[in-house]
Amino acid sequence: MTSTALNNLWTYLQGLSLKQKDREWLAGKLLEPTVVDAETKHQQEFVKESLYRALDEVEAAKRGEHKLMTADEFVAELKAENIL
């Protein structure tokens, strides 16, 4: 976040009438480590690789080197890879 966004967030939080218990809860949430499990990482990598592959295919199709697959072909590929 930019410093302006953080300042706006801080101003917003100061405008709330939070009880001490609410402030402690919020502080705890802000200090919680962000954990990304292995499955989430795998899913993120899959999406990233898929997007790069799709962009490569679009560029190849623009150059006339490749024919883009249809939506049905794409769904069939996902099913073959046990993603759907």
Coordinates of C-alpha atoms in Angstrom, one line a residue:
M1 CA 0.0 0.0 0.0
T2 CA 1.1 3.5 -0.6
S3 CA 1.7 5.9 2.3
T4 CA -1.4 7.8 1.3
A5 CA -3.5 4.7 1.4
L6 CA -2.0 3.8 4.8
N7 CA -2.7 7.3 6.1
N8 CA -6.3 7.1 4.9
L9 CA -6.7 3.7 6.6
W10 CA -5.3 5.1 9.8
T11 CA -7.6 8.1 9.7
Y12 CA -10.5 5.7 9.1
L13 CA -9.5 3.5 12.0
Q14 CA -9.1 6.5 14.3
G15 CA -12.7 7.5 13.4
L16 CA -14.1 4.3 14.7
S17 CA -15.3 4.0 18.3
L18 CA -13.5 0.9 19.2
K19 CA -13.5 -0.6 22.7
Q20 CA -10.2 -1.8 24.1
K21 CA -11.1 -5.4 23.4
D22 CA -11.8 -4.5 19.7
R23 CA -8.4 -2.6 19.5
E24 CA -6.6 -5.7 20.8
W25 CA -8.4 -8.0 18.4
L26 CA -7.5 -5.7 15.5
A27 CA -3.8 -5.5 16.6
G28 CA -3.7 -9.2 16.8
K29 CA -5.1 -9.5 13.3
L30 CA -2.5 -7.1 12.0
L31 CA 0.3 -9.0 13.7
E32 CA -0.8 -12.5 12.5
P33 CA 1.7 -14.0 10.1
T34 CA 0.3 -14.6 6.7
V35 CA 0.6 -18.3 6.0
V36 CA 0.3 -19.7 2.5
D37 CA 0.0 -23.4 2.5
A38 CA 1.5 -25.7 -0.1
E39 CA -1.8 -26.3 -1.9
T40 CA -2.4 -22.5 -2.3
K41 CA 1.1 -22.1 -3.6
H42 CA 0.6 -24.9 -6.1
Q43 CA -2.7 -23.2 -7.2
Q44 CA -1.0 -19.9 -7.6
E45 CA 1.8 -21.4 -9.7
F46 CA -0.7 -23.2 -11.8
V47 CA -2.6 -20.0 -12.5
K48 CA 0.6 -18.1 -13.3
E49 CA 1.8 -20.8 -15.7
S50 CA -1.6 -21.0 -17.3
L51 CA -1.7 -17.3 -17.9
Y52 CA 1.8 -17.2 -19.4
R53 CA 0.9 -20.1 -21.6
A54 CA -2.3 -18.4 -22.7
L55 CA -0.4 -15.2 -23.5
D56 CA 2.2 -17.1 -25.5
E57 CA -0.6 -18.8 -27.5
V58 CA -2.3 -15.5 -28.2
E59 CA 0.9 -14.0 -29.5
A60 CA 1.6 -17.1 -31.6
A61 CA -1.9 -16.9 -33.0
K62 CA -1.4 -13.2 -33.9
R63 CA 1.7 -14.2 -35.8
G64 CA -0.2 -16.9 -37.6
E65 CA 1.9 -19.6 -36.0
H66 CA -0.8 -21.2 -33.9
K67 CA -4.5 -21.7 -33.9
L68 CA -6.2 -20.8 -30.6
M69 CA -8.2 -23.6 -28.9
T70 CA -11.9 -23.3 -28.5
A71 CA -13.5 -23.1 -25.1
D72 CA -14.6 -26.7 -25.4
E73 CA -11.1 -27.8 -26.2
F74 CA -9.9 -25.9 -23.2
V75 CA -12.4 -27.5 -20.9
A76 CA -11.5 -30.9 -22.3
E77 CA -7.8 -30.2 -21.5
L78 CA -8.6 -29.2 -18.0
K79 CA -10.6 -32.4 -17.5
A80 CA -7.8 -34.4 -18.9
E81 CA -5.4 -32.8 -16.4
N82 CA -7.9 -33.6 -13.6
I83 CA -8.4 -29.9 -12.8
L84 CA -12.2 -29.9 -13.4

